[in-house]
GROMACS .gro file of C-alpha atoms in nm:
model
  452
    1UNK     CA    1   1.254   2.908  -1.459
    2UNK     CA    2   1.580   3.085  -1.429
    3UNK     CA    3   1.892   2.831  -1.199
    4UNK     CA    4   1.782   2.967  -0.859
    5UNK     CA    5   1.431   2.894  -0.884
    6UNK     CA    6   1.492   2.501  -0.699
    7UNK     CA    7   1.518   2.546  -0.354
    8UNK     CA    8   1.704   2.235  -0.316
    9UNK     CA    9   2.030   2.343  -0.562
   10UNK     CA   10   2.211   2.296  -0.846
   11UNK     CA   11   2.400   2.027  -0.960
   12UNK     CA   12   2.761   2.165  -1.003
   13UNK     CA   13   2.853   2.022  -1.303
   14UNK     CA   14   2.675   1.767  -1.581
   15UNK     CA   15   2.933   1.480  -1.397
   16UNK     CA   16   2.731   1.558  -1.054
   17UNK     CA   17   2.455   1.508  -1.223
   18UNK     CA   18   2.603   1.179  -1.408
   19UNK     CA   19   2.715   1.040  -1.057
   20UNK     CA   20   2.386   1.109  -0.921
   21UNK     CA   21   2.174   0.939  -1.128
   22UNK     CA   22   2.402   0.704  -1.198
   23UNK     CA   23   2.443   0.630  -0.865
   24UNK     CA   24   2.086   0.573  -0.833
   25UNK     CA   25   2.045   0.300  -1.071
   26UNK     CA   26   2.383   0.183  -1.010
   27UNK     CA   27   2.201  -0.032  -0.669
   28UNK     CA   28   2.161  -0.430  -0.542
   29UNK     CA   29   1.907  -0.465  -0.870
   30UNK     CA   30   2.287  -0.483  -1.068
   31UNK     CA   31   2.520  -0.638  -0.861
   32UNK     CA   32   2.301  -0.838  -0.643
   33UNK     CA   33   1.979  -0.917  -0.913
   34UNK     CA   34   2.176  -0.891  -1.256
   35UNK     CA   35   2.382  -1.233  -1.176
   36UNK     CA   36   2.120  -1.437  -1.067
   37UNK     CA   37   1.849  -1.332  -1.318
   38UNK     CA   38   2.094  -1.356  -1.598
   39UNK     CA   39   2.155  -1.750  -1.472
   40UNK     CA   40   1.774  -1.795  -1.421
   41UNK     CA   41   1.732  -1.701  -1.832
   42UNK     CA   42   2.025  -1.843  -1.957
   43UNK     CA   43   2.279  -1.608  -2.025
   44UNK     CA   44   2.360  -1.437  -2.315
   45UNK     CA   45   2.023  -1.458  -2.485
   46UNK     CA   46   1.906  -1.231  -2.197
   47UNK     CA   47   2.216  -0.981  -2.144
   48UNK     CA   48   2.152  -0.916  -2.522
   49UNK     CA   49   1.740  -0.857  -2.483
   50UNK     CA   50   1.885  -0.654  -2.169
   51UNK     CA   51   2.116  -0.437  -2.377
   52UNK     CA   52   1.844  -0.385  -2.655
   53UNK     CA   53   1.579  -0.280  -2.393
   54UNK     CA   54   1.783  -0.024  -2.241
   55UNK     CA   55   1.820   0.155  -2.544
   56UNK     CA   56   1.462   0.129  -2.671
   57UNK     CA   57   1.242   0.111  -2.346
   58UNK     CA   58   1.499   0.247  -2.058
   59UNK     CA   59   1.675   0.571  -2.203
   60UNK     CA   60   1.388   0.676  -2.388
   61UNK     CA   61   1.185   0.716  -2.057
   62UNK     CA   62   1.482   0.797  -1.787
   63UNK     CA   63   1.517   1.114  -2.037
   64UNK     CA   64   1.133   1.160  -2.029
   65UNK     CA   65   1.148   1.147  -1.642
   66UNK     CA   66   1.467   1.400  -1.610
   67UNK     CA   67   1.344   1.615  -1.880
   68UNK     CA   68   0.992   1.660  -1.695
   69UNK     CA   69   1.232   1.702  -1.401
   70UNK     CA   70   1.339   1.992  -1.544
   71UNK     CA   71   1.029   2.156  -1.695
   72UNK     CA   72   0.914   2.406  -1.377
   73UNK     CA   73   1.248   2.349  -1.144
   74UNK     CA   74   1.040   2.212  -0.827
   75UNK     CA   75   0.982   1.909  -0.681
   76UNK     CA   76   0.803   1.657  -0.859
   77UNK     CA   77   0.445   1.704  -0.726
   78UNK     CA   78   0.454   2.070  -0.700
   79UNK     CA   79   0.573   2.057  -1.041
   80UNK     CA   80   0.306   1.896  -1.233
   81UNK     CA   81   0.053   2.141  -0.987
   82UNK     CA   82   0.282   2.471  -1.138
   83UNK     CA   83   0.195   2.255  -1.508
   84UNK     CA   84  -0.146   2.227  -1.436
   85UNK     CA   85  -0.251   2.615  -1.314
   86UNK     CA   86  -0.046   2.643  -1.632
   87UNK     CA   87  -0.325   2.485  -1.855
   88UNK     CA   88  -0.034   2.241  -1.978
   89UNK     CA   89  -0.125   1.989  -1.781
   90UNK     CA   90  -0.484   1.836  -1.635
   91UNK     CA   91  -0.488   1.846  -1.225
   92UNK     CA   92  -0.505   1.457  -1.278
   93UNK     CA   93  -0.153   1.433  -1.359
   94UNK     CA   94  -0.038   1.504  -0.992
   95UNK     CA   95  -0.143   1.160  -0.940
   96UNK     CA   96   0.225   0.999  -1.101
   97UNK     CA   97   0.486   1.191  -0.860
   98UNK     CA   98   0.251   1.098  -0.568
   99UNK     CA   99   0.274   0.721  -0.693
  100UNK     CA  100   0.621   0.743  -0.787
  101UNK     CA  101   0.697   0.896  -0.424
  102UNK     CA  102   0.520   0.586  -0.290
  103UNK     CA  103   0.644   0.315  -0.509
  104UNK     CA  104   1.015   0.448  -0.375
  105UNK     CA  105   0.903   0.490  -0.042
  106UNK     CA  106   0.734   0.124   0.000
  107UNK     CA  107   1.039  -0.015  -0.210
  108UNK     CA  108   1.290   0.088   0.071
  109UNK     CA  109   1.116  -0.048   0.289
  110UNK     CA  110   1.248  -0.403   0.176
  111UNK     CA  111   1.605  -0.235  -0.042
  112UNK     CA  112   1.714  -0.160   0.342
  113UNK     CA  113   1.677  -0.471   0.508
  114UNK     CA  114   1.814  -0.643   0.172
  115UNK     CA  115   2.060  -0.384   0.257
  116UNK     CA  116   2.142  -0.519   0.566
  117UNK     CA  117   2.216  -0.781   0.514
  118UNK     CA  118   2.522  -0.673   0.304
  119UNK     CA  119   2.604  -0.505   0.571
  120UNK     CA  120   2.590  -0.794   0.772
  121UNK     CA  121   2.799  -1.037   0.548
  122UNK     CA  122   3.034  -0.756   0.543
  123UNK     CA  123   3.062  -0.825   0.920
  124UNK     CA  124   3.122  -1.182   0.888
  125UNK     CA  125   3.384  -1.128   0.591
  126UNK     CA  126   3.654  -0.924   0.738
  127UNK     CA  127   3.577  -1.144   1.124
  128UNK     CA  128   3.713  -1.454   0.881
  129UNK     CA  129   3.380  -1.676   0.879
  130UNK     CA  130   3.362  -1.724   0.521
  131UNK     CA  131   3.669  -2.014   0.564
  132UNK     CA  132   3.571  -2.390   0.510
  133UNK     CA  133   3.218  -2.342   0.455
  134UNK     CA  134   3.068  -2.595   0.279
  135UNK     CA  135   2.673  -2.579   0.108
  136UNK     CA  136   2.540  -2.697   0.394
  137UNK     CA  137   2.664  -2.443   0.683
  138UNK     CA  138   2.676  -2.145   0.367
  139UNK     CA  139   2.341  -2.235   0.415
  140UNK     CA  140   2.306  -2.228   0.756
  141UNK     CA  141   2.481  -1.936   0.827
  142UNK     CA  142   2.261  -1.745   0.577
  143UNK     CA  143   1.926  -1.865   0.763
  144UNK     CA  144   2.082  -1.772   1.132
  145UNK     CA  145   2.059  -1.389   0.955
  146UNK     CA  146   1.691  -1.432   0.891
  147UNK     CA  147   1.600  -1.586   1.205
  148UNK     CA  148   1.708  -1.307   1.415
  149UNK     CA  149   1.531  -1.036   1.404
  150UNK     CA  150   1.749  -0.889   1.678
  151UNK     CA  151   2.066  -0.845   1.427
  152UNK     CA  152   1.867  -0.835   1.099
  153UNK     CA  153   1.667  -0.507   1.291
  154UNK     CA  154   2.065  -0.320   1.389
  155UNK     CA  155   2.200  -0.363   1.056
  156UNK     CA  156   1.848  -0.233   0.911
  157UNK     CA  157   1.873   0.022   1.169
  158UNK     CA  158   2.224   0.189   1.085
  159UNK     CA  159   2.135   0.147   0.731
  160UNK     CA  160   1.887   0.405   0.744
  161UNK     CA  161   2.087   0.585   0.952
  162UNK     CA  162   2.325   0.610   0.686
  163UNK     CA  163   2.056   0.743   0.458
  164UNK     CA  164   1.896   0.980   0.657
  165UNK     CA  165   2.172   1.190   0.702
  166UNK     CA  166   2.312   1.166   0.418
  167UNK     CA  167   1.986   1.264   0.189
  168UNK     CA  168   1.882   1.493   0.520
  169UNK     CA  169   2.163   1.804   0.426
  170UNK     CA  170   2.094   1.992   0.104
  171UNK     CA  171   2.209   1.844  -0.261
  172UNK     CA  172   2.524   2.029  -0.264
  173UNK     CA  173   2.692   1.931   0.071
  174UNK     CA  174   2.467   1.548   0.078
  175UNK     CA  175   2.386   1.433  -0.242
  176UNK     CA  176   2.683   1.619  -0.446
  177UNK     CA  177   2.961   1.553  -0.218
  178UNK     CA  178   2.865   1.156  -0.113
  179UNK     CA  179   2.804   1.098  -0.520
  180UNK     CA  180   3.128   1.174  -0.647
  181UNK     CA  181   3.280   0.947  -0.396
  182UNK     CA  182   3.101   0.671  -0.412
  183UNK     CA  183   3.016   0.580  -0.760
  184UNK     CA  184   3.351   0.640  -0.874
  185UNK     CA  185   3.469   0.402  -0.607
  186UNK     CA  186   3.197   0.123  -0.690
  187UNK     CA  187   3.348   0.097  -1.002
  188UNK     CA  188   3.657   0.080  -0.939
  189UNK     CA  189   3.636  -0.195  -0.628
  190UNK     CA  190   3.449  -0.366  -0.918
  191UNK     CA  191   3.685  -0.311  -1.165
  192UNK     CA  192   3.946  -0.487  -0.926
  193UNK     CA  193   3.698  -0.765  -0.821
  194UNK     CA  194   3.630  -0.850  -1.201
  195UNK     CA  195   4.034  -0.841  -1.280
  196UNK     CA  196   4.073  -1.100  -0.949
  197UNK     CA  197   3.786  -1.323  -1.028
  198UNK     CA  198   3.928  -1.370  -1.425
  199UNK     CA  199   4.255  -1.428  -1.339
  200UNK     CA  200   4.176  -1.780  -1.006
  201UNK     CA  201   3.782  -1.857  -1.202
  202UNK     CA  202   3.716  -1.983  -1.510
  203UNK     CA  203   3.680  -1.671  -1.743
  204UNK     CA  204   3.668  -1.820  -2.075
  205UNK     CA  205   3.318  -2.054  -1.917
  206UNK     CA  206   3.201  -1.721  -1.743
  207UNK     CA  207   3.268  -1.550  -2.106
  208UNK     CA  208   3.146  -1.813  -2.279
  209UNK     CA  209   2.803  -1.782  -2.133
  210UNK     CA  210   2.735  -1.412  -2.061
  211UNK     CA  211   2.788  -1.344  -2.465
  212UNK     CA  212   2.702  -1.632  -2.632
  213UNK     CA  213   2.344  -1.769  -2.735
  214UNK     CA  214   2.127  -1.876  -3.003
  215UNK     CA  215   1.810  -1.831  -3.101
  216UNK     CA  216   1.658  -2.130  -2.950
  217UNK     CA  217   1.747  -1.990  -2.620
  218UNK     CA  218   1.487  -1.672  -2.676
  219UNK     CA  219   1.191  -1.649  -2.519
  220UNK     CA  220   0.872  -1.452  -2.400
  221UNK     CA  221   1.014  -1.512  -2.028
  222UNK     CA  222   1.319  -1.375  -2.153
  223UNK     CA  223   1.158  -1.092  -2.271
  224UNK     CA  224   0.974  -1.076  -1.970
  225UNK     CA  225   1.263  -1.060  -1.740
  226UNK     CA  226   1.487  -0.848  -1.931
  227UNK     CA  227   1.209  -0.559  -2.004
  228UNK     CA  228   1.105  -0.551  -1.641
  229UNK     CA  229   1.460  -0.601  -1.482
  230UNK     CA  230   1.604  -0.263  -1.754
  231UNK     CA  231   1.384  -0.035  -1.560
  232UNK     CA  232   1.409  -0.208  -1.232
  233UNK     CA  233   1.757  -0.126  -1.271
  234UNK     CA  234   1.733   0.266  -1.399
  235UNK     CA  235   1.505   0.336  -1.122
  236UNK     CA  236   1.240   0.485  -1.332
  237UNK     CA  237   0.931   0.536  -1.207
  238UNK     CA  238   1.014   0.570  -0.828
  239UNK     CA  239   1.031   0.949  -0.858
  240UNK     CA  240   1.469   0.920  -0.837
  241UNK     CA  241   1.501   1.104  -1.181
  242UNK     CA  242   1.242   1.320  -1.121
  243UNK     CA  243   1.366   1.466  -0.809
  244UNK     CA  244   1.770   1.509  -0.982
  245UNK     CA  245   1.642   1.679  -1.278
  246UNK     CA  246   1.510   1.957  -1.102
  247UNK     CA  247   1.867   1.980  -0.975
  248UNK     CA  248   2.024   2.008  -1.365
  249UNK     CA  249   2.121   2.306  -1.562
  250UNK     CA  250   1.956   2.430  -1.812
  251UNK     CA  251   2.255   2.430  -2.001
  252UNK     CA  252   2.337   2.086  -1.904
  253UNK     CA  253   2.193   1.805  -2.251
  254UNK     CA  254   1.969   1.581  -2.072
  255UNK     CA  255   2.015   1.270  -2.368
  256UNK     CA  256   2.332   1.380  -2.358
  257UNK     CA  257   2.355   1.317  -1.971
  258UNK     CA  258   2.099   0.969  -1.968
  259UNK     CA  259   2.288   0.750  -2.268
  260UNK     CA  260   2.590   0.810  -1.989
  261UNK     CA  261   2.406   0.727  -1.743
  262UNK     CA  262   2.254   0.409  -1.900
  263UNK     CA  263   2.576   0.291  -2.021
  264UNK     CA  264   2.724   0.326  -1.634
  265UNK     CA  265   2.392   0.097  -1.543
  266UNK     CA  266   2.548  -0.118  -1.825
  267UNK     CA  267   2.881  -0.143  -1.689
  268UNK     CA  268   2.869  -0.227  -1.395
  269UNK     CA  269   2.570  -0.449  -1.449
  270UNK     CA  270   2.861  -0.632  -1.725
  271UNK     CA  271   3.163  -0.629  -1.451
  272UNK     CA  272   2.891  -0.765  -1.190
  273UNK     CA  273   2.867  -1.024  -1.416
  274UNK     CA  274   3.212  -1.088  -1.490
  275UNK     CA  275   3.296  -1.078  -1.096
  276UNK     CA  276   3.025  -1.395  -1.019
  277UNK     CA  277   3.015  -1.591  -1.322
  278UNK     CA  278   3.418  -1.684  -1.358
  279UNK     CA  279   3.430  -1.829  -0.998
  280UNK     CA  280   3.037  -2.020  -1.016
  281UNK     CA  281   3.174  -2.186  -1.310
  282UNK     CA  282   3.549  -2.255  -1.143
  283UNK     CA  283   3.354  -2.394  -0.832
  284UNK     CA  284   3.074  -2.569  -1.029
  285UNK     CA  285   2.798  -2.391  -0.891
  286UNK     CA  286   2.421  -2.398  -0.983
  287UNK     CA  287   2.412  -2.067  -1.180
  288UNK     CA  288   2.076  -2.092  -1.118
  289UNK     CA  289   2.126  -2.093  -0.770
  290UNK     CA  290   1.842  -1.760  -0.791
  291UNK     CA  291   1.848  -1.503  -0.488
  292UNK     CA  292   2.089  -1.742  -0.271
  293UNK     CA  293   2.370  -1.650  -0.525
  294UNK     CA  294   2.526  -1.406  -0.357
  295UNK     CA  295   2.422  -1.510  -0.012
  296UNK     CA  296   2.505  -1.868  -0.012
  297UNK     CA  297   2.680  -1.958  -0.245
  298UNK     CA  298   2.963  -1.689  -0.267
  299UNK     CA  299   3.073  -1.750   0.017
  300UNK     CA  300   3.178  -2.104  -0.035
  301UNK     CA  301   3.332  -1.919  -0.257
  302UNK     CA  302   3.530  -1.671  -0.117
  303UNK     CA  303   3.588  -1.893   0.199
  304UNK     CA  304   3.805  -2.127  -0.054
  305UNK     CA  305   4.018  -1.855  -0.219
  306UNK     CA  306   4.392  -1.767  -0.072
  307UNK     CA  307   4.261  -1.413  -0.041
  308UNK     CA  308   3.949  -1.529   0.034
  309UNK     CA  309   3.904  -1.278   0.365
  310UNK     CA  310   3.996  -0.982   0.193
  311UNK     CA  311   3.786  -0.979  -0.187
  312UNK     CA  312   3.464  -1.100   0.058
  313UNK     CA  313   3.528  -0.827   0.256
  314UNK     CA  314   3.549  -0.630  -0.070
  315UNK     CA  315   3.222  -0.708  -0.248
  316UNK     CA  316   2.982  -0.685   0.073
  317UNK     CA  317   3.163  -0.338   0.080
  318UNK     CA  318   3.113  -0.315  -0.265
  319UNK     CA  319   2.717  -0.402  -0.186
  320UNK     CA  320   2.607  -0.189   0.067
  321UNK     CA  321   2.874   0.156  -0.170
  322UNK     CA  322   2.549   0.048  -0.436
  323UNK     CA  323   2.239  -0.049  -0.190
  324UNK     CA  324   2.318   0.346  -0.067
  325UNK     CA  325   2.350   0.526  -0.360
  326UNK     CA  326   2.032   0.396  -0.475
  327UNK     CA  327   1.804   0.395  -0.112
  328UNK     CA  328   1.945   0.791  -0.100
  329UNK     CA  329   1.719   0.839  -0.437
  330UNK     CA  330   1.396   0.726  -0.258
  331UNK     CA  331   1.350   0.935  -0.012
  332UNK     CA  332   1.484   1.216  -0.190
  333UNK     CA  333   1.090   1.282  -0.378
  334UNK     CA  334   0.936   1.342  -0.080
  335UNK     CA  335   1.242   1.512   0.137
  336UNK     CA  336   1.192   1.744  -0.134
  337UNK     CA  337   0.835   1.796  -0.158
  338UNK     CA  338   0.773   1.862   0.244
  339UNK     CA  339   1.114   2.058   0.229
  340UNK     CA  340   0.939   2.324   0.021
  341UNK     CA  341   0.610   2.283   0.111
  342UNK     CA  342   0.587   2.353   0.495
  343UNK     CA  343   0.912   2.514   0.504
  344UNK     CA  344   1.112   2.257   0.752
  345UNK     CA  345   1.423   2.137   0.725
  346UNK     CA  346   1.606   1.895   0.474
  347UNK     CA  347   1.703   1.677   0.755
  348UNK     CA  348   1.391   1.691   0.949
  349UNK     CA  349   1.159   1.562   0.699
  350UNK     CA  350   1.471   1.306   0.573
  351UNK     CA  351   1.379   1.177   0.971
  352UNK     CA  352   1.032   1.198   0.956
  353UNK     CA  353   1.008   0.953   0.638
  354UNK     CA  354   1.279   0.757   0.712
  355UNK     CA  355   1.176   0.706   1.087
  356UNK     CA  356   0.862   0.552   0.923
  357UNK     CA  357   1.052   0.289   0.610
  358UNK     CA  358   1.258   0.255   0.972
  359UNK     CA  359   0.893   0.121   1.097
  360UNK     CA  360   0.757  -0.069   0.825
  361UNK     CA  361   1.098  -0.240   0.732
  362UNK     CA  362   0.993  -0.401   1.108
  363UNK     CA  363   0.736  -0.576   0.958
  364UNK     CA  364   0.965  -0.689   0.691
  365UNK     CA  365   1.248  -0.822   0.847
  366UNK     CA  366   0.960  -0.982   1.114
  367UNK     CA  367   0.868  -1.151   0.782
  368UNK     CA  368   1.169  -1.327   0.742
  369UNK     CA  369   1.118  -1.510   1.094
  370UNK     CA  370   0.863  -1.524   1.357
  371UNK     CA  371   0.595  -1.342   1.105
  372UNK     CA  372   0.667  -1.581   0.840
  373UNK     CA  373   0.315  -1.651   0.763
  374UNK     CA  374   0.151  -1.654   0.413
  375UNK     CA  375  -0.059  -1.381   0.411
  376UNK     CA  376  -0.205  -1.354   0.039
  377UNK     CA  377  -0.147  -1.566  -0.221
  378UNK     CA  378   0.092  -1.767  -0.072
  379UNK     CA  379   0.311  -1.510  -0.016
  380UNK     CA  380   0.424  -1.333   0.290
  381UNK     CA  381   0.454  -0.959   0.386
  382UNK     CA  382   0.803  -0.919   0.195
  383UNK     CA  383   0.719  -1.087  -0.084
  384UNK     CA  384   0.366  -0.916  -0.156
  385UNK     CA  385   0.540  -0.575  -0.109
  386UNK     CA  386   0.867  -0.674  -0.314
  387UNK     CA  387   0.577  -0.878  -0.669
  388UNK     CA  388   0.328  -0.545  -0.538
  389UNK     CA  389   0.576  -0.276  -0.594
  390UNK     CA  390   0.849  -0.442  -0.866
  391UNK     CA  391   0.541  -0.540  -1.054
  392UNK     CA  392   0.245  -0.361  -1.022
  393UNK     CA  393   0.372   0.012  -0.945
  394UNK     CA  394   0.702   0.006  -1.082
  395UNK     CA  395   0.563  -0.015  -1.471
  396UNK     CA  396   0.250   0.144  -1.393
  397UNK     CA  397   0.437   0.426  -1.323
  398UNK     CA  398   0.628   0.404  -1.557
  399UNK     CA  399   0.347   0.372  -1.808
  400UNK     CA  400   0.180   0.714  -1.655
  401UNK     CA  401   0.520   0.937  -1.671
  402UNK     CA  402   0.594   0.848  -1.997
  403UNK     CA  403   0.227   0.894  -2.159
  404UNK     CA  404   0.218   1.230  -1.981
  405UNK     CA  405   0.535   1.315  -2.135
  406UNK     CA  406   0.522   1.161  -2.462
  407UNK     CA  407   0.117   1.264  -2.523
  408UNK     CA  408   0.077   1.516  -2.257
  409UNK     CA  409   0.332   1.761  -2.246
  410UNK     CA  410   0.336   1.983  -2.555
  411UNK     CA  411   0.607   1.917  -2.819
  412UNK     CA  412   0.724   2.287  -2.818
  413UNK     CA  413   0.755   2.283  -2.433
  414UNK     CA  414   1.034   1.951  -2.459
  415UNK     CA  415   1.280   2.139  -2.677
  416UNK     CA  416   1.291   2.474  -2.493
  417UNK     CA  417   1.391   2.150  -2.246
  418UNK     CA  418   1.688   2.120  -2.472
  419UNK     CA  419   1.632   1.777  -2.405
  420UNK     CA  420   1.891   1.675  -2.704
  421UNK     CA  421   2.039   2.004  -2.910
  422UNK     CA  422   2.032   1.768  -3.273
  423UNK     CA  423   1.644   1.821  -3.412
  424UNK     CA  424   1.743   1.460  -3.515
  425UNK     CA  425   1.756   1.306  -3.158
  426UNK     CA  426   1.519   1.437  -3.038
  427UNK     CA  427   1.263   1.305  -3.355
  428UNK     CA  428   1.449   0.974  -3.194
  429UNK     CA  429   1.373   0.994  -2.848
  430UNK     CA  430   0.981   1.140  -2.909
  431UNK     CA  431   0.873   0.867  -3.141
  432UNK     CA  432   1.051   0.617  -2.941
  433UNK     CA  433   0.892   0.694  -2.664
  434UNK     CA  434   0.536   0.711  -2.781
  435UNK     CA  435   0.520   0.393  -3.040
  436UNK     CA  436   0.812   0.150  -2.926
  437UNK     CA  437   0.822   0.251  -2.546
  438UNK     CA  438   0.465   0.276  -2.427
  439UNK     CA  439   0.336  -0.057  -2.638
  440UNK     CA  440   0.615  -0.248  -2.508
  441UNK     CA  441   0.540  -0.185  -2.146
  442UNK     CA  442   0.246  -0.199  -2.159
  443UNK     CA  443   0.193  -0.509  -2.330
  444UNK     CA  444   0.483  -0.700  -2.124
  445UNK     CA  445   0.339  -0.585  -1.765
  446UNK     CA  446  -0.051  -0.681  -1.869
  447UNK     CA  447   0.122  -1.001  -2.022
  448UNK     CA  448   0.315  -1.081  -1.688
  449UNK     CA  449   0.004  -0.999  -1.491
  450UNK     CA  450  -0.182  -1.225  -1.667
  451UNK     CA  451   0.088  -1.506  -1.619
  452UNK     CA  452   0.170  -1.554  -2.011
   0.00000   0.00000   0.00000
């Protein structure tokens, strides 16, 4: 297909695609979730398995999603329809991009609420509210936020406004401009914070915790968590990489670009660990504190440091930037589809979809306060949405998309997409996707469902 086939635009260089895909991958999953998941799963053993999962599962699936997006150079839904009309795929495969888009949409409904927490804590850090916090007052600060629907609604609304404003612009004016600024800024801030944390914290114990492991630490639960987090952190299964692949020039090497994206994702996760754990060990905070590690334990630490207010403001600014770069990709699939299908502007499409996300997000934030009742399986609205999307929809879409590319698409068509210019590399990717990535995802997903 010619370069001008894509109505949304084309990334101006391989690095813009890398910034966009890297920004999509790098989000709260790397900076908020990775440290506490690593802490809950023993440190070094989880990190070792996570790295292997990125290479054997994450990277092949990421390449598959991007390559499929570039085949027709259109939005994901029309791409599969086009391939079906050319008798290259069965028409039922169009279910995959629809599921991917719905998954990203639903995740954004609660992701925006958590991102709002980051904005709220940025305001608290700037106002110097972390000073002299102890465990009780830090927990009280977090509980006060969760029990204030009005404040959560304000930050949720502000965050979604920024997402809509960005996605509503063209690829070249909106996404490209934003990601080329935000992702480098995010990495620079992380490097600064990691250096500071290593200097004032317990660097030796943190490094030992992150990189030392024994065979006794390797359990099935650790493997299960590592595979799940590898898929979540790379944003595969939400259609974002599918859509971004459509804007990729035919001259770009998909394999090389995706490998760099995985490297950036791992780098950010490691830097986040080097920010959190030296301080956690220096202040003798429980590394298994879970999700509260960022919003309860960290403010206690920051309040006790000489430059705590400044460092706290920088850290929560980092969280907001990471959240924004991921969130804009979650709307992209359906915004691109509506723009091409109904010939409405991107801003109109983003406003309609973002408005729907904002509305559902109100129910999500209320589940922390007035509507905190257990709806099903002992879970409230937020917990149900979180479990349903991350444990069911994300892995199912990732598996279906991988099967579509590995087994349904013609092999010669994939080779023509210049996934890699090296035949041996193409062989490696295709075989790993078929015989390692897909079986591992199926095994881990089913095991997670039955609670093995």
